[in-house]
């Protein structure tokens, strides 16, 4: 069987990575939004949190030569979140998930086979973000991710006889910020005697009160290069913004 790239699969994998590695529902790259599942300890974000959230967003200066594409929309991410709520594998996670009080999402940056985007959730205090990060470190999250990717990609492709296989595995993440998690998502689609595979990494970092999500899709060497270069830069900007 041959391996090739189909844009729709890439688009869905990138979108799912954005939904799964962050709080899910959020606005565009220049819009802050209230949390869908707000924190119970605070109802109003402190002044300056919008600027703090923006400090963790990937910019053109971070990725010279990349092309800017629109960020994932709130409608797209809400649809994925709604699907997750219907899956038994995601019930525990969905019940405990809380979005930050201020959320921002970068554009999607693309170059050749590589796509990159980041998002931030600002919480009231470090205890709240630490509790959220632990949800992603729970091994059962893998079952949720696998079920969600399989369901959404199968629906989006909508081709009779298409087989979707999803592998989710934890990955080591550079020790930056206060705590980290990472997953590699490998999606293989078989249809009409042909096979295509797409790989994406979903990485989460706690930086003080902020949850930083970085999503990278492409070839393994290029993904590793982008992640090793971007993570320290984004984390340093968030640390400086909270100093």
PDB file of C-alpha atoms in Angstrom:
ATOM      1  CA  UNK A   1       0.000   0.000   0.000  1.00  0.00           C
ATOM      2  CA  UNK A   2       1.232   3.501  -0.724  1.00  0.00           C
ATOM      3  CA  UNK A   3       1.470   6.389   1.717  1.00  0.00           C
ATOM      4  CA  UNK A   4       0.317   9.857   0.760  1.00  0.00           C
ATOM      5  CA  UNK A   5      -1.081  13.025   2.282  1.00  0.00           C
ATOM      6  CA  UNK A   6      -4.708  14.068   2.040  1.00  0.00           C
ATOM      7  CA  UNK A   7      -5.394  17.668   3.153  1.00  0.00           C
ATOM      8  CA  UNK A   8      -8.653  16.796   4.911  1.00  0.00           C
ATOM      9  CA  UNK A   9      -6.903  14.301   7.193  1.00  0.00           C
ATOM     10  CA  UNK A  10      -4.188  16.812   8.031  1.00  0.00           C
ATOM     11  CA  UNK A  11      -6.797  19.466   8.790  1.00  0.00           C
ATOM     12  CA  UNK A  12      -8.763  17.172  11.095  1.00  0.00           C
ATOM     13  CA  UNK A  13      -5.653  15.929  12.915  1.00  0.00           C
ATOM     14  CA  UNK A  14      -4.448  19.490  13.520  1.00  0.00           C
ATOM     15  CA  UNK A  15      -7.895  20.590  14.667  1.00  0.00           C
ATOM     16  CA  UNK A  16      -8.227  17.652  17.040  1.00  0.00           C
ATOM     17  CA  UNK A  17      -4.778  18.333  18.448  1.00  0.00           C
ATOM     18  CA  UNK A  18      -5.850  21.889  19.181  1.00  0.00           C
ATOM     19  CA  UNK A  19      -9.017  20.710  20.903  1.00  0.00           C
ATOM     20  CA  UNK A  20      -7.407  17.942  22.935  1.00  0.00           C
ATOM     21  CA  UNK A  21      -4.290  19.649  24.204  1.00  0.00           C
ATOM     22  CA  UNK A  22      -5.998  22.739  25.556  1.00  0.00           C
ATOM     23  CA  UNK A  23      -9.218  23.762  27.234  1.00  0.00           C
ATOM     24  CA  UNK A  24     -11.115  23.091  24.043  1.00  0.00           C
ATOM     25  CA  UNK A  25     -13.486  25.969  23.411  1.00  0.00           C
ATOM     26  CA  UNK A  26     -11.721  29.249  22.836  1.00  0.00           C
ATOM     27  CA  UNK A  27     -11.786  32.264  20.651  1.00  0.00           C
ATOM     28  CA  UNK A  28      -9.544  33.216  17.761  1.00  0.00           C
ATOM     29  CA  UNK A  29      -6.034  34.562  17.849  1.00  0.00           C
ATOM     30  CA  UNK A  30      -7.080  38.047  18.915  1.00  0.00           C
ATOM     31  CA  UNK A  31     -10.129  37.283  21.015  1.00  0.00           C
ATOM     32  CA  UNK A  32     -10.312  36.489  24.696  1.00  0.00           C
ATOM     33  CA  UNK A  33     -13.253  34.468  25.944  1.00  0.00           C
ATOM     34  CA  UNK A  34     -14.786  33.542  29.238  1.00  0.00           C
ATOM     35  CA  UNK A  35     -14.385  29.925  30.177  1.00  0.00           C
ATOM     36  CA  UNK A  36     -17.081  27.483  29.159  1.00  0.00           C
ATOM     37  CA  UNK A  37     -16.553  25.585  32.425  1.00  0.00           C
ATOM     38  CA  UNK A  38     -15.297  28.442  34.594  1.00  0.00           C
ATOM     39  CA  UNK A  39     -13.287  28.143  37.758  1.00  0.00           C
ATOM     40  CA  UNK A  40     -15.385  28.238  40.893  1.00  0.00           C
ATOM     41  CA  UNK A  41     -12.936  30.397  42.838  1.00  0.00           C
ATOM     42  CA  UNK A  42     -12.939  33.465  40.613  1.00  0.00           C
ATOM     43  CA  UNK A  43     -15.414  35.083  38.244  1.00  0.00           C
ATOM     44  CA  UNK A  44     -13.442  38.071  36.974  1.00  0.00           C
ATOM     45  CA  UNK A  45     -10.007  37.837  35.414  1.00  0.00           C
ATOM     46  CA  UNK A  46      -7.447  40.292  36.854  1.00  0.00           C
ATOM     47  CA  UNK A  47      -6.348  43.204  34.669  1.00  0.00           C
ATOM     48  CA  UNK A  48      -3.417  42.215  32.499  1.00  0.00           C
ATOM     49  CA  UNK A  49      -4.404  38.569  32.068  1.00  0.00           C
ATOM     50  CA  UNK A  50      -5.233  39.123  28.394  1.00  0.00           C
ATOM     51  CA  UNK A  51      -1.661  40.297  27.786  1.00  0.00           C
ATOM     52  CA  UNK A  52      -0.365  37.380  29.839  1.00  0.00           C
ATOM     53  CA  UNK A  53      -2.339  34.934  27.695  1.00  0.00           C
ATOM     54  CA  UNK A  54      -0.963  36.504  24.515  1.00  0.00           C
ATOM     55  CA  UNK A  55       2.626  35.975  25.670  1.00  0.00           C
ATOM     56  CA  UNK A  56       2.392  32.245  24.957  1.00  0.00           C
ATOM     57  CA  UNK A  57       1.113  32.503  21.396  1.00  0.00           C
ATOM     58  CA  UNK A  58       3.291  31.510  18.450  1.00  0.00           C
ATOM     59  CA  UNK A  59       3.992  34.489  16.178  1.00  0.00           C
ATOM     60  CA  UNK A  60       5.440  35.003  12.729  1.00  0.00           C
ATOM     61  CA  UNK A  61       8.709  36.087  14.324  1.00  0.00           C
ATOM     62  CA  UNK A  62       8.938  32.685  16.005  1.00  0.00           C
ATOM     63  CA  UNK A  63       8.533  30.830  12.700  1.00  0.00           C
ATOM     64  CA  UNK A  64      10.189  32.715   9.826  1.00  0.00           C
ATOM     65  CA  UNK A  65       9.086  31.417   6.451  1.00  0.00           C
ATOM     66  CA  UNK A  66       5.834  29.934   7.732  1.00  0.00           C
ATOM     67  CA  UNK A  67       2.461  30.941   6.301  1.00  0.00           C
ATOM     68  CA  UNK A  68      -0.263  32.243   8.567  1.00  0.00           C
ATOM     69  CA  UNK A  69      -3.623  30.468   8.429  1.00  0.00           C
ATOM     70  CA  UNK A  70      -6.789  31.127  10.467  1.00  0.00           C
ATOM     71  CA  UNK A  71      -6.986  29.778  13.992  1.00  0.00           C
ATOM     72  CA  UNK A  72      -9.395  26.987  14.859  1.00  0.00           C
ATOM     73  CA  UNK A  73     -12.801  28.526  15.445  1.00  0.00           C
ATOM     74  CA  UNK A  74     -14.874  28.298  18.587  1.00  0.00           C
ATOM     75  CA  UNK A  75     -17.563  26.515  16.582  1.00  0.00           C
ATOM     76  CA  UNK A  76     -15.123  23.832  15.415  1.00  0.00           C
ATOM     77  CA  UNK A  77     -13.721  23.259  18.886  1.00  0.00           C
ATOM     78  CA  UNK A  78     -17.152  23.254  20.532  1.00  0.00           C
ATOM     79  CA  UNK A  79     -18.286  20.572  18.067  1.00  0.00           C
ATOM     80  CA  UNK A  80     -15.366  18.350  19.084  1.00  0.00           C
ATOM     81  CA  UNK A  81     -16.064  18.986  22.755  1.00  0.00           C
ATOM     82  CA  UNK A  82     -19.712  18.060  22.218  1.00  0.00           C
ATOM     83  CA  UNK A  83     -18.619  14.808  20.583  1.00  0.00           C
ATOM     84  CA  UNK A  84     -16.303  14.036  23.518  1.00  0.00           C
ATOM     85  CA  UNK A  85     -19.240  14.411  25.908  1.00  0.00           C
ATOM     86  CA  UNK A  86     -21.027  11.572  24.112  1.00  0.00           C
ATOM     87  CA  UNK A  87     -18.139   9.097  24.445  1.00  0.00           C
ATOM     88  CA  UNK A  88     -18.017   6.833  27.522  1.00  0.00           C
ATOM     89  CA  UNK A  89     -14.213   6.929  27.457  1.00  0.00           C
ATOM     90  CA  UNK A  90     -14.261  10.717  27.953  1.00  0.00           C
ATOM     91  CA  UNK A  91     -16.905  11.077  30.664  1.00  0.00           C
ATOM     92  CA  UNK A  92     -14.544  11.335  33.648  1.00  0.00           C
ATOM     93  CA  UNK A  93     -12.267  13.781  31.858  1.00  0.00           C
ATOM     94  CA  UNK A  94     -15.084  15.983  30.591  1.00  0.00           C
ATOM     95  CA  UNK A  95     -16.684  16.174  34.031  1.00  0.00           C
ATOM     96  CA  UNK A  96     -13.477  17.458  35.628  1.00  0.00           C
ATOM     97  CA  UNK A  97     -12.157  19.704  32.849  1.00  0.00           C
ATOM     98  CA  UNK A  98     -12.177  23.451  33.483  1.00  0.00           C
ATOM     99  CA  UNK A  99     -11.116  26.115  31.021  1.00  0.00           C
ATOM    100  CA  UNK A 100      -9.013  29.087  31.999  1.00  0.00           C
ATOM    101  CA  UNK A 101     -10.697  32.407  32.749  1.00  0.00           C
ATOM    102  CA  UNK A 102      -8.887  33.971  29.807  1.00  0.00           C
ATOM    103  CA  UNK A 103      -8.065  31.974  26.686  1.00  0.00           C
ATOM    104  CA  UNK A 104      -6.136  32.830  23.545  1.00  0.00           C
ATOM    105  CA  UNK A 105      -5.250  30.846  20.436  1.00  0.00           C
ATOM    106  CA  UNK A 106      -2.609  31.549  17.830  1.00  0.00           C
ATOM    107  CA  UNK A 107      -3.085  31.301  14.092  1.00  0.00           C
ATOM    108  CA  UNK A 108      -2.092  28.015  12.467  1.00  0.00           C
ATOM    109  CA  UNK A 109       1.370  28.361  10.974  1.00  0.00           C
ATOM    110  CA  UNK A 110       2.269  26.102   8.041  1.00  0.00           C
ATOM    111  CA  UNK A 111       5.389  25.293   6.038  1.00  0.00           C
ATOM    112  CA  UNK A 112       5.634  22.305   3.708  1.00  0.00           C
ATOM    113  CA  UNK A 113       4.433  19.328   5.778  1.00  0.00           C
ATOM    114  CA  UNK A 114       4.607  21.086   9.142  1.00  0.00           C
ATOM    115  CA  UNK A 115       1.824  22.912  10.971  1.00  0.00           C
ATOM    116  CA  UNK A 116       2.154  24.666  14.325  1.00  0.00           C
ATOM    117  CA  UNK A 117      -0.194  26.462  16.676  1.00  0.00           C
ATOM    118  CA  UNK A 118      -0.362  27.279  20.366  1.00  0.00           C
ATOM    119  CA  UNK A 119      -2.995  28.305  22.876  1.00  0.00           C
ATOM    120  CA  UNK A 120      -3.082  29.550  26.449  1.00  0.00           C
ATOM    121  CA  UNK A 121      -5.475  29.290  29.387  1.00  0.00           C
ATOM    122  CA  UNK A 122      -4.940  31.661  32.311  1.00  0.00           C
ATOM    123  CA  UNK A 123      -6.268  30.390  35.654  1.00  0.00           C
ATOM    124  CA  UNK A 124      -6.936  32.174  38.931  1.00  0.00           C
ATOM    125  CA  UNK A 125      -4.020  30.481  40.682  1.00  0.00           C
ATOM    126  CA  UNK A 126      -1.382  27.793  40.269  1.00  0.00           C
ATOM    127  CA  UNK A 127      -3.432  25.188  42.151  1.00  0.00           C
ATOM    128  CA  UNK A 128      -6.186  25.308  39.543  1.00  0.00           C
ATOM    129  CA  UNK A 129      -3.900  24.848  36.563  1.00  0.00           C
ATOM    130  CA  UNK A 130      -1.947  22.108  38.370  1.00  0.00           C
ATOM    131  CA  UNK A 131      -5.186  20.184  38.953  1.00  0.00           C
ATOM    132  CA  UNK A 132      -6.095  20.494  35.273  1.00  0.00           C
ATOM    133  CA  UNK A 133      -2.679  19.318  34.151  1.00  0.00           C
ATOM    134  CA  UNK A 134      -3.054  16.181  36.257  1.00  0.00           C
ATOM    135  CA  UNK A 135      -6.119  15.245  34.201  1.00  0.00           C
ATOM    136  CA  UNK A 136      -3.912  14.990  31.124  1.00  0.00           C
ATOM    137  CA  UNK A 137      -1.389  12.893  33.033  1.00  0.00           C
ATOM    138  CA  UNK A 138      -4.056  10.333  33.957  1.00  0.00           C
ATOM    139  CA  UNK A 139      -3.437   7.244  31.764  1.00  0.00           C
ATOM    140  CA  UNK A 140      -7.180   6.972  31.016  1.00  0.00           C
ATOM    141  CA  UNK A 141      -6.959  10.137  28.903  1.00  0.00           C
ATOM    142  CA  UNK A 142      -5.382   7.984  26.189  1.00  0.00           C
ATOM    143  CA  UNK A 143      -8.602   5.982  25.826  1.00  0.00           C
ATOM    144  CA  UNK A 144     -10.537   9.241  25.494  1.00  0.00           C
ATOM    145  CA  UNK A 145      -8.161  10.637  22.871  1.00  0.00           C
ATOM    146  CA  UNK A 146      -8.230   7.430  20.852  1.00  0.00           C
ATOM    147  CA  UNK A 147     -12.014   7.228  20.856  1.00  0.00           C
ATOM    148  CA  UNK A 148     -12.390  10.921  20.036  1.00  0.00           C
ATOM    149  CA  UNK A 149      -9.924  10.941  17.142  1.00  0.00           C
ATOM    150  CA  UNK A 150     -11.426   7.802  15.685  1.00  0.00           C
ATOM    151  CA  UNK A 151     -14.985   9.114  15.895  1.00  0.00           C
ATOM    152  CA  UNK A 152     -14.298  12.583  14.502  1.00  0.00           C
ATOM    153  CA  UNK A 153     -11.998  11.494  11.666  1.00  0.00           C
ATOM    154  CA  UNK A 154     -14.371   8.719  10.622  1.00  0.00           C
ATOM    155  CA  UNK A 155     -17.241  11.221  10.504  1.00  0.00           C
ATOM    156  CA  UNK A 156     -15.234  13.863   8.634  1.00  0.00           C
ATOM    157  CA  UNK A 157     -13.893  11.516   5.980  1.00  0.00           C
ATOM    158  CA  UNK A 158     -17.296   9.904   5.546  1.00  0.00           C
ATOM    159  CA  UNK A 159     -16.069   7.319   3.035  1.00  0.00           C
ATOM    160  CA  UNK A 160     -17.644   3.871   3.077  1.00  0.00           C
ATOM    161  CA  UNK A 161     -15.113   1.147   3.725  1.00  0.00           C
ATOM    162  CA  UNK A 162     -12.575   3.542   5.256  1.00  0.00           C
ATOM    163  CA  UNK A 163     -10.685   2.122   8.237  1.00  0.00           C
ATOM    164  CA  UNK A 164      -9.304   4.576  10.793  1.00  0.00           C
ATOM    165  CA  UNK A 165      -6.600   3.470  13.239  1.00  0.00           C
ATOM    166  CA  UNK A 166      -5.412   5.805  15.985  1.00  0.00           C
ATOM    167  CA  UNK A 167      -2.401   5.298  18.228  1.00  0.00           C
ATOM    168  CA  UNK A 168      -1.838   7.608  21.201  1.00  0.00           C
ATOM    169  CA  UNK A 169       1.397   7.404  23.137  1.00  0.00           C
ATOM    170  CA  UNK A 170       2.981   9.600  25.839  1.00  0.00           C
ATOM    171  CA  UNK A 171       6.150  11.390  24.784  1.00  0.00           C
ATOM    172  CA  UNK A 172       8.995  12.949  26.728  1.00  0.00           C
ATOM    173  CA  UNK A 173       8.779  16.728  26.853  1.00  0.00           C
ATOM    174  CA  UNK A 174      11.633  19.126  27.455  1.00  0.00           C
ATOM    175  CA  UNK A 175      11.754  20.105  31.139  1.00  0.00           C
ATOM    176  CA  UNK A 176      10.600  23.706  30.925  1.00  0.00           C
ATOM    177  CA  UNK A 177       8.020  25.538  32.998  1.00  0.00           C
ATOM    178  CA  UNK A 178       6.583  23.981  36.154  1.00  0.00           C
ATOM    179  CA  UNK A 179       5.144  20.718  34.790  1.00  0.00           C
ATOM    180  CA  UNK A 180       4.656  19.063  31.422  1.00  0.00           C
ATOM    181  CA  UNK A 181       2.802  16.403  29.484  1.00  0.00           C
ATOM    182  CA  UNK A 182       2.903  15.328  25.866  1.00  0.00           C
ATOM    183  CA  UNK A 183       1.251  12.883  23.497  1.00  0.00           C
ATOM    184  CA  UNK A 184       2.051  11.700  19.997  1.00  0.00           C
ATOM    185  CA  UNK A 185      -0.996  11.000  17.886  1.00  0.00           C
ATOM    186  CA  UNK A 186      -0.535   8.712  14.887  1.00  0.00           C
ATOM    187  CA  UNK A 187      -3.542   8.401  12.602  1.00  0.00           C
ATOM    188  CA  UNK A 188      -3.602   5.817   9.821  1.00  0.00           C
ATOM    189  CA  UNK A 189      -6.413   5.725   7.288  1.00  0.00           C
ATOM    190  CA  UNK A 190      -6.929   2.841   4.847  1.00  0.00           C
ATOM    191  CA  UNK A 191      -9.290   3.352   1.934  1.00  0.00           C
ATOM    192  CA  UNK A 192      -9.540   1.830  -1.541  1.00  0.00           C
ATOM    193  CA  UNK A 193      -6.308  -0.088  -1.135  1.00  0.00           C
ATOM    194  CA  UNK A 194      -4.264   2.937  -0.110  1.00  0.00           C
ATOM    195  CA  UNK A 195      -2.880   3.973   3.269  1.00  0.00           C
ATOM    196  CA  UNK A 196      -2.042   7.410   4.589  1.00  0.00           C
ATOM    197  CA  UNK A 197      -0.521   8.320   7.936  1.00  0.00           C
ATOM    198  CA  UNK A 198      -0.422  11.635   9.782  1.00  0.00           C
ATOM    199  CA  UNK A 199       1.524  12.341  12.979  1.00  0.00           C
ATOM    200  CA  UNK A 200       0.962  15.147  15.472  1.00  0.00           C
ATOM    201  CA  UNK A 201       2.265  16.043  18.921  1.00  0.00           C
ATOM    202  CA  UNK A 202       0.067  17.670  21.560  1.00  0.00           C
ATOM    203  CA  UNK A 203       2.122  19.212  24.357  1.00  0.00           C
ATOM    204  CA  UNK A 204       0.972  20.930  27.535  1.00  0.00           C
ATOM    205  CA  UNK A 205       3.086  23.022  29.922  1.00  0.00           C
ATOM    206  CA  UNK A 206       2.196  24.692  33.206  1.00  0.00           C
ATOM    207  CA  UNK A 207       3.895  28.080  33.534  1.00  0.00           C
ATOM    208  CA  UNK A 208       2.776  29.691  36.761  1.00  0.00           C
ATOM    209  CA  UNK A 209      -0.958  30.374  36.388  1.00  0.00           C
ATOM    210  CA  UNK A 210      -0.927  29.648  32.668  1.00  0.00           C
ATOM    211  CA  UNK A 211      -1.552  26.447  30.759  1.00  0.00           C
ATOM    212  CA  UNK A 212       0.394  26.533  27.492  1.00  0.00           C
ATOM    213  CA  UNK A 213      -0.548  24.132  24.682  1.00  0.00           C
ATOM    214  CA  UNK A 214       1.656  23.551  21.648  1.00  0.00           C
ATOM    215  CA  UNK A 215       0.442  21.463  18.723  1.00  0.00           C
ATOM    216  CA  UNK A 216       2.817  20.380  15.961  1.00  0.00           C
ATOM    217  CA  UNK A 217       2.096  18.143  12.979  1.00  0.00           C
ATOM    218  CA  UNK A 218       4.456  16.939  10.266  1.00  0.00           C
ATOM    219  CA  UNK A 219       7.497  14.711   9.950  1.00  0.00           C
ATOM    220  CA  UNK A 220       9.118  13.482  13.145  1.00  0.00           C
ATOM    221  CA  UNK A 221      12.473  15.285  12.596  1.00  0.00           C
ATOM    222  CA  UNK A 222      10.811  18.605  11.800  1.00  0.00           C
ATOM    223  CA  UNK A 223       8.392  18.270  14.718  1.00  0.00           C
ATOM    224  CA  UNK A 224      11.301  17.637  17.088  1.00  0.00           C
ATOM    225  CA  UNK A 225      13.156  20.685  15.739  1.00  0.00           C
ATOM    226  CA  UNK A 226      10.162  22.988  16.083  1.00  0.00           C
ATOM    227  CA  UNK A 227       9.333  21.782  19.589  1.00  0.00           C
ATOM    228  CA  UNK A 228      12.893  22.066  20.895  1.00  0.00           C
ATOM    229  CA  UNK A 229      13.193  25.609  19.548  1.00  0.00           C
ATOM    230  CA  UNK A 230       9.745  26.940  20.419  1.00  0.00           C
ATOM    231  CA  UNK A 231       9.013  25.555  23.883  1.00  0.00           C
ATOM    232  CA  UNK A 232      11.824  27.404  25.736  1.00  0.00           C
ATOM    233  CA  UNK A 233      10.926  30.651  23.943  1.00  0.00           C
ATOM    234  CA  UNK A 234       7.213  30.484  24.731  1.00  0.00           C
ATOM    235  CA  UNK A 235       7.799  29.445  28.334  1.00  0.00           C
ATOM    236  CA  UNK A 236      10.331  32.246  28.887  1.00  0.00           C
ATOM    237  CA  UNK A 237       7.874  34.823  27.584  1.00  0.00           C
ATOM    238  CA  UNK A 238       5.173  33.549  29.939  1.00  0.00           C
ATOM    239  CA  UNK A 239       7.600  33.534  32.871  1.00  0.00           C
ATOM    240  CA  UNK A 240       8.682  37.090  32.120  1.00  0.00           C
ATOM    241  CA  UNK A 241       5.047  38.195  31.847  1.00  0.00           C
ATOM    242  CA  UNK A 242       4.394  36.881  35.376  1.00  0.00           C
ATOM    243  CA  UNK A 243       7.594  38.175  36.966  1.00  0.00           C
TER     244      UNK A 243
END
